[in-house]
Short mmCIF file of C-alpha atoms in Angstrom, two decimals:
data_model
loop_
_atom_site.label_atom_id
_atom_site.label_comp_id
_atom_site.label_asym_id
_atom_site.label_seq_id
_atom_site.Cartn_x
_atom_site.Cartn_y
_atom_site.Cartn_z
CA MET A 1 -3.26 7.32 16.74
CA ARG A 2 -2.45 3.65 17.31
CA THR A 3 0.81 2.39 15.91
CA PRO A 4 3.28 -0.51 15.94
CA TYR A 5 6.04 2.12 15.98
CA GLU A 6 7.07 4.74 18.48
CA LEU A 7 6.17 8.42 18.17
CA PRO A 8 6.55 9.30 14.48
CA ILE A 9 8.28 12.40 13.22
CA THR A 10 5.06 13.16 11.36
CA PRO A 11 2.26 11.21 9.70
CA VAL A 12 1.38 13.93 7.24
CA SER A 13 3.33 15.50 4.40
CA GLY A 14 6.67 15.98 6.15
CA PHE A 15 7.92 18.94 8.18
CA PRO A 16 9.32 22.06 6.59
CA GLU A 17 13.11 22.06 6.88
CA ASP A 18 13.04 24.85 9.46
CA HIS A 19 10.56 23.08 11.76
CA ALA A 20 12.00 21.99 15.13
CA ASN A 21 10.86 18.40 14.69
CA ALA A 22 12.62 18.14 11.34
CA GLU A 23 16.03 18.04 13.04
CA THR A 24 16.10 14.41 14.13
CA GLU A 25 13.76 11.62 15.08
CA ALA A 26 15.17 11.86 18.61
CA ARG A 27 14.07 15.49 18.69
CA ALA A 28 10.53 14.43 17.81
CA GLU A 29 10.57 11.87 20.62
CA ASP A 30 11.82 14.52 23.05
CA VAL A 31 9.25 17.22 22.36
CA GLY A 32 6.32 15.30 20.94
CA TRP A 33 4.55 16.25 17.78
CA THR A 34 4.37 19.99 18.33
CA GLU A 35 2.68 20.71 15.00
CA ALA A 36 -0.43 19.18 16.58
CA THR A 37 -0.16 20.49 20.13
CA ASP A 38 0.69 24.01 18.99
CA ARG A 39 -2.68 24.06 17.26
CA GLY A 40 -4.52 23.27 20.47
CA TYR A 41 -4.91 19.52 20.06
CA ALA A 42 -4.07 16.89 22.64
CA LEU A 43 -2.03 14.19 20.89
CA VAL A 44 -2.40 10.59 22.08
CA VAL A 45 -0.19 7.88 20.60
CA GLN A 46 -0.69 4.29 21.72
CA VAL A 47 1.79 1.58 20.75
CA VAL A 48 -0.02 -1.66 19.92
CA ARG A 49 0.44 -4.84 21.94
CA GLY A 50 3.83 -6.49 21.81
CA ARG A 51 5.71 -3.55 20.34
CA HIS A 52 8.41 -1.50 22.07
CA LYS A 53 7.33 -1.01 25.71
CA SER A 54 3.79 -2.38 25.32
CA ASP A 55 2.91 -5.68 26.96
CA GLY A 56 1.40 -8.60 25.09
CA VAL A 57 2.16 -10.25 21.76
CA PHE A 58 2.25 -8.41 18.45
CA SER A 59 -0.57 -10.07 16.53
CA LEU A 60 0.29 -8.90 12.99
CA PHE A 61 -3.11 -7.14 13.10
CA LEU A 62 -4.95 -10.40 13.75
CA GLY A 63 -5.78 -9.61 17.38
CA ASP A 64 -8.60 -7.59 18.86
CA GLU A 65 -7.35 -4.30 17.48
CA VAL A 66 -10.88 -2.92 17.40
CA GLY A 67 -11.35 -3.78 21.07
CA ASP A 68 -8.01 -2.25 22.02
CA GLY A 69 -8.93 0.85 20.05
CA ASP A 70 -12.27 1.02 21.82
CA ALA A 71 -10.50 0.88 25.20
CA LEU A 72 -8.17 3.69 24.14
CA ILE A 73 -11.03 5.90 22.97
CA ARG A 74 -12.92 5.33 26.23
CA TRP A 75 -9.80 6.27 28.19
CA VAL A 76 -9.39 9.51 26.20
CA GLU A 77 -13.06 10.34 26.77
CA ARG A 78 -12.52 10.20 30.55
CA GLN A 79 -9.53 12.55 30.67
CA PRO A 80 -10.07 16.04 32.11
CA TRP A 81 -8.39 17.64 29.08
CA SER A 82 -10.71 15.87 26.62
CA ASN A 83 -13.75 17.66 25.20
CA GLY A 84 -15.15 14.36 23.92
CA ARG A 85 -14.49 15.15 20.25
CA ILE A 86 -11.85 12.79 18.90
CA GLY A 87 -10.10 12.52 15.55
CA ILE A 88 -8.07 9.49 14.54
CA PHE A 89 -5.17 9.58 12.11
CA GLY A 90 -2.38 7.37 10.85
CA ASP A 91 -0.41 6.26 7.84
CA SER A 92 0.97 2.92 6.66
CA ALA A 93 0.88 0.31 9.45
CA SER A 94 -0.09 3.02 11.93
CA GLY A 95 -3.03 3.80 9.69
CA VAL A 96 -4.12 0.16 9.76
CA ALA A 97 -4.18 0.16 13.57
CA SER A 98 -5.88 3.56 13.69
CA LEU A 99 -8.62 2.60 11.22
CA GLN A 100 -9.29 -0.50 13.29
CA ALA A 101 -9.72 1.79 16.30
CA ALA A 102 -12.11 3.94 14.28
CA ALA A 103 -14.19 0.81 13.65
CA SER A 104 -15.01 0.67 17.37
CA GLY A 105 -18.00 2.89 16.61
CA ARG A 106 -17.59 5.23 19.60
CA SER A 107 -19.78 8.31 19.14
CA SER A 108 -16.92 10.55 20.31
CA ILE A 109 -15.01 9.78 17.11
CA LYS A 110 -15.86 12.61 14.74
CA ALA A 111 -13.44 12.17 11.83
CA VAL A 112 -10.52 10.11 10.50
CA TYR A 113 -7.49 10.98 8.40
CA ALA A 114 -6.02 7.87 6.72
CA GLN A 115 -2.86 8.15 4.61
CA ASN A 116 -1.22 5.42 2.49
CA THR A 117 -3.00 2.74 4.43
CA SER A 118 -5.85 0.24 4.52
CA PRO A 119 -8.54 -0.82 7.00
CA ASP A 120 -7.67 -4.38 5.96
CA PHE A 121 -4.00 -5.32 6.45
CA VAL A 122 -4.41 -8.94 5.38
CA GLY A 123 -6.34 -7.92 2.28
CA GLY A 124 -3.57 -5.50 1.38
CA VAL A 125 -0.75 -8.06 1.45
CA ILE A 126 -2.39 -11.43 0.75
CA PHE A 127 -4.76 -11.83 -2.18
CA PRO A 128 -7.68 -14.29 -2.19
CA GLU A 129 -5.96 -16.73 -4.54
CA GLY A 130 -3.10 -17.22 -2.05
CA ARG A 131 -0.88 -14.75 -3.87
CA ILE A 132 1.26 -12.65 -1.53
CA LYS A 133 2.71 -9.15 -1.80
CA TRP A 134 6.01 -10.66 -0.75
CA GLU A 135 8.19 -7.57 -1.06
CA ALA A 136 5.94 -5.89 1.50
CA LEU A 137 5.04 -8.70 3.91
CA LEU A 138 8.38 -10.41 4.45
CA PRO A 139 10.51 -7.25 4.97
CA PHE A 140 7.82 -5.81 7.25
CA VAL A 141 7.77 -8.90 9.46
CA LEU A 142 11.55 -9.24 9.61
CA SER A 143 12.22 -5.55 10.16
CA GLN A 144 9.79 -5.34 13.08
CA ALA A 145 11.63 -8.07 15.00
CA ALA A 146 14.22 -5.73 16.48
CA ASP A 147 11.56 -3.60 18.20
CA ASN A 148 9.22 -6.28 19.48
CA GLY A 149 8.64 -5.74 23.20
CA LYS A 150 10.22 -7.66 26.05
CA ASP A 151 6.87 -9.19 26.96
CA HIS A 152 6.31 -10.33 23.37
CA ASP A 153 9.73 -11.98 23.35
CA ALA A 154 9.20 -13.58 26.76
CA ARG A 155 5.97 -15.19 25.61
CA LEU A 156 7.60 -16.94 22.68
CA GLY A 157 8.68 -19.77 24.95
CA LEU A 158 12.24 -19.64 23.67
CA PRO A 159 15.50 -19.00 25.57
CA ALA A 160 16.44 -15.32 25.53
CA ALA A 161 19.68 -16.11 23.74
CA GLN A 162 17.78 -17.85 20.93
CA VAL A 163 15.41 -14.90 20.55
CA ALA A 164 18.37 -12.53 20.33
CA ALA A 165 20.01 -14.77 17.74
CA LEU A 166 16.80 -14.87 15.67
CA LYS A 167 16.61 -11.08 15.71
CA ASP A 168 20.20 -10.90 14.48
CA GLN A 169 19.35 -13.41 11.75
CA ALA A 170 16.39 -11.25 10.72
CA GLY A 171 18.72 -8.31 10.22
CA GLU A 172 21.19 -10.42 8.27
CA ALA A 173 18.38 -11.81 6.11
CA LEU A 174 17.23 -8.28 5.23
CA GLN A 175 20.76 -7.30 4.25
CA GLU A 176 21.05 -10.36 2.01
CA MET A 177 17.61 -9.83 0.46
CA PHE A 178 18.14 -6.21 -0.49
CA GLY A 179 21.73 -6.85 -1.50
CA ALA A 180 20.36 -9.26 -4.10
CA VAL A 181 17.82 -6.66 -5.21
CA GLU A 182 20.56 -4.04 -5.62
CA ALA A 183 22.59 -6.57 -7.62
CA GLY A 184 19.68 -6.87 -10.06
CA ASP A 185 18.85 -10.50 -9.31
CA PRO A 186 16.60 -11.01 -6.26
CA SER A 187 16.75 -14.79 -6.75
CA LEU A 188 20.34 -14.66 -5.44
CA SER A 189 18.75 -14.56 -1.98
CA SER A 190 16.92 -17.72 -0.98
CA TRP A 191 14.82 -15.63 1.41
CA TRP A 192 12.93 -14.26 -1.58
CA THR A 193 12.48 -17.63 -3.27
CA ARG A 194 11.99 -20.28 -0.58
CA ALA A 195 8.57 -21.85 -0.11
CA ILE A 196 6.10 -19.73 1.88
CA THR A 197 5.06 -22.10 4.64
CA PRO A 198 3.50 -21.93 8.12
CA ASP A 199 6.94 -22.77 9.55
CA PHE A 200 8.84 -20.19 7.50
CA PRO A 201 12.17 -19.57 9.32
CA ILE A 202 12.42 -16.60 11.67
CA ALA A 203 8.91 -15.34 10.89
CA SER A 204 7.20 -18.34 12.43
CA GLN A 205 9.58 -18.39 15.37
CA LEU A 206 9.28 -14.71 16.29
CA TYR A 207 5.58 -14.31 15.46
CA PRO A 208 3.23 -16.90 17.01
CA ARG A 209 0.45 -15.92 14.59
CA TRP A 210 2.44 -16.16 11.37
CA ALA A 211 0.73 -19.39 10.27
CA GLU A 212 -2.65 -17.88 11.14
CA LEU A 213 -1.85 -14.85 8.99
CA LEU A 214 -1.12 -17.03 5.97
CA ALA A 215 -4.26 -19.11 6.57
CA ALA A 216 -6.45 -16.02 7.03
CA GLY A 217 -5.35 -14.66 3.67
CA ARG A 218 -6.78 -17.72 1.94
CA ASN A 219 -9.96 -18.01 4.01
CA PRO A 220 -12.88 -15.88 2.72
CA SER A 221 -14.69 -15.75 6.05
CA ALA A 222 -11.51 -14.81 7.93
CA ARG A 223 -10.72 -12.12 5.37
CA ALA A 224 -14.22 -10.68 5.71
CA ALA A 225 -13.97 -10.62 9.52
CA LEU A 226 -10.63 -8.77 9.43
CA ASP A 227 -11.84 -6.12 6.98
CA VAL A 228 -13.32 -3.38 9.20
CA THR A 229 -14.25 -0.98 6.39
CA ASP A 230 -18.00 -1.29 6.83
CA ARG A 231 -17.73 -0.71 10.59
CA ILE A 232 -16.38 2.82 10.15
CA SER A 233 -19.17 5.36 10.64
CA VAL A 234 -17.53 8.81 10.35
CA PRO A 235 -16.15 11.10 7.65
CA VAL A 236 -12.75 9.87 6.45
CA LEU A 237 -10.19 11.77 4.41
CA HIS A 238 -8.40 9.07 2.42
CA VAL A 239 -4.98 10.07 1.04
CA SER A 240 -3.13 7.78 -1.33
CA MET A 241 -0.31 7.71 -3.87
CA TRP A 242 -0.62 6.31 -7.37
CA HIS A 243 2.29 3.93 -6.78
CA ASP A 244 1.72 2.94 -3.15
CA PHE A 245 1.16 -0.75 -2.48
CA PHE A 246 -1.97 0.14 -0.45
CA GLN A 247 -3.44 2.25 -3.28
CA ALA A 248 -5.99 -0.32 -4.45
CA SER A 249 -7.08 -0.90 -0.83
CA ALA A 250 -7.52 2.84 -0.27
CA PHE A 251 -9.71 3.20 -3.37
CA LYS A 252 -11.76 0.20 -2.32
CA ALA A 253 -12.33 1.58 1.19
CA PHE A 254 -13.19 5.03 -0.15
CA GLY A 255 -15.64 3.60 -2.67
CA ARG A 256 -17.49 1.44 -0.16
CA LEU A 257 -17.73 4.12 2.51
CA GLN A 258 -18.69 6.85 0.05
CA ALA A 259 -21.48 4.69 -1.34
CA ALA A 260 -22.74 4.00 2.18
CA ARG A 261 -22.29 7.45 3.75
CA GLY A 262 -21.60 10.12 1.13
CA ASP A 263 -19.20 12.10 3.36
CA GLN A 264 -15.83 10.65 2.34
CA LYS A 265 -13.01 12.50 0.58
CA LEU A 266 -10.15 11.13 -1.50
CA ILE A 267 -6.86 12.82 -2.40
CA VAL A 268 -4.40 11.01 -4.68
CA LEU A 269 -0.87 12.32 -5.23
CA ASP A 270 1.87 11.10 -7.55
CA GLY A 271 4.59 9.02 -5.99
CA THR A 272 5.40 5.92 -3.97
CA HIS A 273 4.75 4.87 -0.37
CA TYR A 274 7.61 6.87 1.15
CA ASP A 275 7.37 9.85 -1.20
CA ILE A 276 4.41 11.01 0.85
CA ASP A 277 6.82 12.35 3.50
CA ASP A 278 8.19 14.90 1.02
CA PRO A 279 6.71 18.33 1.84
CA GLU A 280 7.35 19.49 -1.75
CA LEU A 281 4.93 16.87 -3.05
CA TRP A 282 1.85 18.39 -1.46
CA PRO A 283 -0.21 21.02 -3.28
CA THR A 284 -2.23 21.37 -0.05
CA LYS A 285 -1.84 20.40 3.62
CA PRO A 286 -5.28 19.00 4.40
CA MET A 287 -5.11 17.11 7.69
CA PHE A 288 -5.44 19.93 10.18
CA ALA A 289 -8.09 21.71 8.14
CA TRP A 290 -10.02 18.42 8.13
CA PHE A 291 -9.82 18.07 11.89
CA ASP A 292 -10.36 21.80 12.51
CA HIS A 293 -13.73 21.45 10.81
CA TRP A 294 -14.92 18.18 12.32
CA LEU A 295 -13.41 18.54 15.81
CA LYS A 296 -13.39 22.30 16.41
CA GLY A 297 -16.41 23.20 14.30
CA GLU A 298 -14.52 25.71 12.18
CA ALA A 299 -16.45 26.80 9.09
CA ASN A 300 -13.48 26.29 6.77
CA GLY A 301 -15.40 24.42 4.08
CA ALA A 302 -13.61 21.08 4.55
CA ASN A 303 -16.93 19.26 4.32
CA ALA A 304 -17.50 20.91 0.94
CA TRP A 305 -14.15 19.98 -0.59
CA PRO A 306 -14.41 18.13 -3.90
CA THR A 307 -15.10 14.48 -3.22
CA VAL A 308 -12.05 13.41 -5.23
CA GLN A 309 -8.88 15.42 -5.82
CA TYR A 310 -5.95 14.03 -7.77
CA VAL A 311 -2.90 14.79 -9.83
CA LEU A 312 -2.00 12.81 -12.92
CA ALA A 313 0.52 10.01 -12.49
CA GLY A 314 3.88 11.14 -13.82
CA GLN A 315 3.06 14.80 -13.15
CA PRO A 316 3.76 15.35 -9.43
CA GLU A 317 3.83 19.13 -9.85
CA GLY A 318 0.81 19.22 -12.12
CA PRO A 319 -2.50 20.83 -11.20
CA LEU A 320 -4.72 19.27 -8.54
CA ARG A 321 -7.82 18.14 -10.43
CA SER A 322 -11.19 17.43 -8.88
CA SER A 323 -14.30 15.39 -9.47
CA PRO A 324 -17.50 14.64 -7.53
CA VAL A 325 -17.05 10.92 -8.27
CA TRP A 326 -14.42 8.33 -9.16
CA PRO A 327 -13.95 7.63 -11.93
CA PRO A 328 -14.83 11.10 -13.19
CA ALA A 329 -17.95 11.41 -15.30
CA GLY A 330 -17.53 11.52 -19.04
CA THR A 331 -15.03 8.70 -19.40
CA ALA A 332 -15.74 5.96 -21.92
CA SER A 333 -14.11 2.58 -22.42
CA THR A 334 -12.07 2.72 -25.61
CA ALA A 335 -11.02 -0.62 -27.09
CA SER A 336 -7.92 -1.20 -29.19
CA ALA A 337 -6.36 -4.30 -30.67
CA LEU A 338 -2.83 -5.35 -29.77
CA GLY A 339 -0.78 -7.55 -32.03
CA ALA A 340 0.57 -10.93 -30.93
CA PRO A 341 4.12 -10.89 -29.58
CA GLN A 342 6.86 -11.92 -31.98
CA ARG A 343 7.86 -14.93 -29.89
CA ALA A 344 6.69 -17.16 -27.07
CA LEU A 345 7.72 -16.75 -23.45
CA ALA A 346 10.24 -19.30 -22.18
CA ILE A 347 9.79 -19.38 -18.41
CA ASP A 348 12.36 -20.85 -16.03
CA PRO A 349 11.19 -20.68 -12.38
CA ALA A 350 14.81 -20.87 -11.26
CA ALA A 351 15.56 -17.56 -12.99
CA PRO A 352 12.49 -15.36 -12.40
CA ALA A 353 12.10 -11.93 -13.94
CA PRO A 354 12.86 -9.20 -11.39
CA THR A 355 10.48 -6.50 -10.26
CA LEU A 356 10.99 -3.25 -12.14
CA GLY A 357 8.59 -0.54 -11.02
CA GLY A 358 5.00 -0.78 -9.90
CA SER A 359 3.08 -0.15 -6.69
CA HIS A 360 5.37 -1.47 -3.99
CA LEU A 361 6.66 -0.82 -0.48
CA THR A 362 10.33 -1.80 -0.31
CA VAL A 363 11.57 -2.37 -3.87
CA SER A 364 11.65 -0.56 -7.21
CA ALA A 365 8.38 1.37 -7.48
CA GLY A 366 6.84 3.86 -9.86
CA MET A 367 6.66 4.15 -13.64
CA GLU A 368 9.94 2.46 -14.54
CA ASP A 369 11.07 1.85 -18.12
CA GLN A 370 10.49 -1.83 -18.98
CA THR A 371 12.97 -1.86 -21.88
CA PRO A 372 15.69 -3.76 -19.94
CA LEU A 373 13.25 -6.60 -19.26
CA LEU A 374 12.28 -6.98 -22.91
CA GLU A 375 15.65 -8.61 -23.57
CA ARG A 376 14.66 -11.57 -21.38
CA ALA A 377 13.25 -14.80 -22.81
CA ASP A 378 10.42 -14.75 -20.25
CA VAL A 379 9.15 -11.27 -21.15
CA VAL A 380 7.23 -10.19 -24.28
CA GLU A 381 5.44 -7.06 -25.48
CA LEU A 382 2.06 -6.76 -27.17
CA GLN A 383 2.05 -3.49 -29.11
CA GLY A 384 -0.80 -1.36 -30.36
CA GLY A 385 -1.10 1.64 -32.63
CA ALA A 386 0.14 5.11 -31.70
CA LEU A 387 -2.37 7.73 -30.55
CA SER A 388 -2.98 10.53 -33.04
CA ALA A 389 -3.64 13.02 -30.23
CA ALA A 390 -3.01 13.36 -26.52
CA ALA A 391 -5.50 11.42 -24.38
CA LEU A 392 -6.41 11.25 -20.71
CA MET A 393 -7.05 7.92 -18.99
CA LEU A 394 -9.15 8.09 -15.80
CA GLY A 395 -10.21 4.87 -14.13
CA THR A 396 -9.63 1.14 -14.42
CA ALA A 397 -8.02 -0.33 -17.54
CA GLU A 398 -8.86 -3.86 -18.60
CA ALA A 399 -7.45 -6.33 -21.10
CA GLU A 400 -8.28 -9.69 -22.64
CA LEU A 401 -5.40 -11.80 -23.91
CA THR A 402 -5.61 -14.84 -26.13
CA VAL A 403 -3.53 -17.68 -24.67
CA LEU A 404 -2.59 -20.27 -27.28
CA GLU A 405 -0.40 -22.49 -25.11
CA ALA A 406 0.43 -22.42 -21.40
CA GLY A 407 0.79 -24.47 -18.28
CA THR A 408 -0.69 -23.61 -14.90
CA GLY A 409 0.55 -20.83 -12.65
CA ASP A 410 0.78 -17.08 -12.19
CA ILE A 411 1.85 -14.63 -14.86
CA VAL A 412 2.41 -10.86 -14.70
CA VAL A 413 0.58 -8.55 -17.11
CA LYS A 414 1.69 -4.92 -17.28
CA LEU A 415 -0.08 -1.95 -18.80
CA VAL A 416 2.56 0.19 -20.52
CA ASP A 417 2.94 3.39 -22.51
CA ARG A 418 5.42 3.00 -25.38
CA ARG A 419 6.37 6.65 -25.66
CA PRO A 420 7.63 8.49 -28.74
CA ASP A 421 11.18 8.55 -27.31
CA GLY A 422 11.24 4.74 -27.06
CA GLU A 423 10.63 4.44 -23.32
CA VAL A 424 8.27 1.60 -22.40
CA ARG A 425 6.77 3.19 -19.30
CA LEU A 426 5.07 0.96 -16.74
CA LEU A 427 1.66 2.26 -15.73
CA ARG A 428 0.04 -0.67 -13.95
CA GLU A 429 0.68 -4.36 -13.37
CA ALA A 430 -1.51 -7.27 -12.34
CA VAL A 431 -0.79 -10.88 -11.50
CA VAL A 432 -3.26 -13.39 -12.90
CA ALA A 433 -3.52 -17.17 -12.97
CA LEU A 434 -2.99 -19.10 -16.18
CA ALA A 435 -4.68 -22.46 -16.64
CA GLY A 436 -3.84 -23.53 -20.14
CA ALA A 437 -5.11 -22.12 -23.41
CA GLY A 438 -8.07 -19.76 -23.49
CA THR A 439 -8.94 -16.12 -22.83
CA LEU A 440 -7.16 -14.35 -19.98
CA SER A 441 -9.03 -11.36 -18.48
CA VAL A 442 -7.08 -8.72 -16.59
CA SER A 443 -8.24 -5.72 -14.55
CA PHE A 444 -5.72 -3.14 -13.38
CA ALA A 445 -5.77 -0.82 -10.37
CA PRO A 446 -7.26 2.68 -10.91
CA LEU A 447 -5.07 5.33 -12.50
CA ALA A 448 -5.18 8.89 -13.84
CA TYR A 449 -2.63 9.32 -16.61
CA GLY A 450 -2.06 11.50 -19.65
CA PHE A 451 -0.83 9.90 -22.89
CA GLU A 452 1.08 12.09 -25.32
CA ALA A 453 0.33 12.18 -29.02
CA GLY A 454 2.39 9.43 -30.61
CA SER A 455 2.32 7.21 -27.52
CA ALA A 456 1.18 3.62 -27.98
CA PRO A 457 -0.66 1.97 -25.06
CA GLY A 458 0.15 -1.72 -24.85
CA LEU A 459 0.99 -4.67 -22.63
CA VAL A 460 4.13 -6.35 -21.38
CA VAL A 461 3.80 -9.91 -20.11
CA ALA A 462 6.40 -11.47 -17.81
CA GLY A 463 6.81 -14.86 -16.22
CA ALA A 464 7.38 -13.33 -12.77
CA SER A 465 7.96 -10.15 -10.78
CA LEU A 466 10.33 -11.11 -7.97
CA PRO A 467 10.22 -10.15 -5.16
CA ALA A 468 6.98 -8.19 -5.59
CA TYR A 469 4.67 -11.19 -5.84
CA ARG A 470 4.87 -14.80 -4.71
CA SER A 471 2.34 -17.59 -4.48
CA ASP A 472 2.04 -20.82 -2.57
CA LEU A 473 1.00 -22.45 -5.85
CA PRO A 474 3.53 -24.19 -8.12
CA ALA A 475 5.42 -21.70 -10.27
CA LEU A 476 4.60 -21.36 -13.95
CA ALA A 477 7.21 -23.04 -16.15
CA GLY A 478 7.88 -23.82 -19.80
CA THR A 479 6.44 -22.24 -22.93
CA VAL A 480 3.65 -19.67 -23.00
CA ARG A 481 2.40 -18.62 -26.43
CA LEU A 482 0.09 -15.65 -26.71
CA GLY A 483 -2.07 -14.43 -29.53
CA GLY A 484 -3.27 -10.87 -29.72
CA ALA A 485 -5.14 -8.91 -27.07
CA THR A 486 -7.88 -6.34 -26.65
CA LEU A 487 -7.03 -3.39 -24.43
CA ARG A 488 -9.85 -1.29 -22.96
CA LEU A 489 -8.88 2.10 -21.55
CA PRO A 490 -11.23 4.50 -19.70
CA MET A 491 -10.60 7.64 -21.74
CA ALA A 492 -11.90 11.08 -20.85
CA ALA A 493 -13.89 13.01 -23.42
CA GLN A 494 -11.70 15.49 -25.28
#
């Protein structure tokens, strides 16, 4: 694997409590990842440029990661202990670096295991419209500062004392940011709210390519060049979580590669980015079986696993379902009308609505109850009728909202389940641009979810979701009046 971190405790499903490596992270660094080596594998972990003891500058995944991965693979091929059959794995940021190595196209690469990650880092945190997954990008950049390598720091062209001071400031900024989140008002920290600029404090000073990262996110040709999905030419086992911030990227990569190759597999579990380390979450432990088949030639049937396996969101201990395609066959778009909200939204950019649930990295994630937000002047609900029977949603929900009055700027639309007990459960959220009156079309990330009888699918609309999403565009302000909406859900046949 290639990683911006040091040797991980594990990149797959956590260790059982009685496993030696489960004791401490220091223990893992002392003995290596024995769960791999005990099975007869040679484990190679390369730290990317500019991180820890590696020379060079950490590029924020804008450098020649494919070329560095190619060099690593060639080195492994030459080692006397190598049989020339290589598997690549990784999760989160390590998965990004590892998938970029897999894009080198070396014939010795036989399979990839990619967990809670994306082959396109920029595409996962910066959206084409200039919208940024701020709760993920800013904490990631600031938190990495402490472990940037000596060579990275030396190449910044700053006095050592200033670099040390900036690293301390990064730590203090993180404490302030998440202190504000814990207090229930992220806007109390100016780090969450200040303008996102090429000279953003600390980030631009400690990362020479910060401005390039922001620019690449808004440049279609740069985005296309950094997305290595179509350069991967081996079977990949994609593992994702319904509420991981990389979930949409994982589905996109799986879909493209499966259409091109037909040998991809997708497993989706219920939880958030860090829940994936919980051993109790896993109904199966697939990584070694995957590699045993493709690297060792074991006839364990891994190549014949169902193409898609998933649990329903909200049912982490539920059965593992399967389908040869995503979305599963037999679903049909079911339209329902939602009534207009009882009042208009009154949006004040100086007091943005906080993030409450969703698919995030560092802040409140998952299917949180939206009821507390409904008391705000900048949040409204569009309600529909209750379901007469339980129903299963499998796929991508869509909505069309009638906008009667609005300015220009981003607004947050949330797919919710108003349950019989009164909970307004968040299922999915999307950020879309308003540009005055008209029809607003929304498409949500894929989901598998079971509605109970008596539940009422609907929408919640909010003026913001801070710190989850930010934009370099002017913030939406003033009055937004909505009419009704049409909600289209991909429902499975009963």
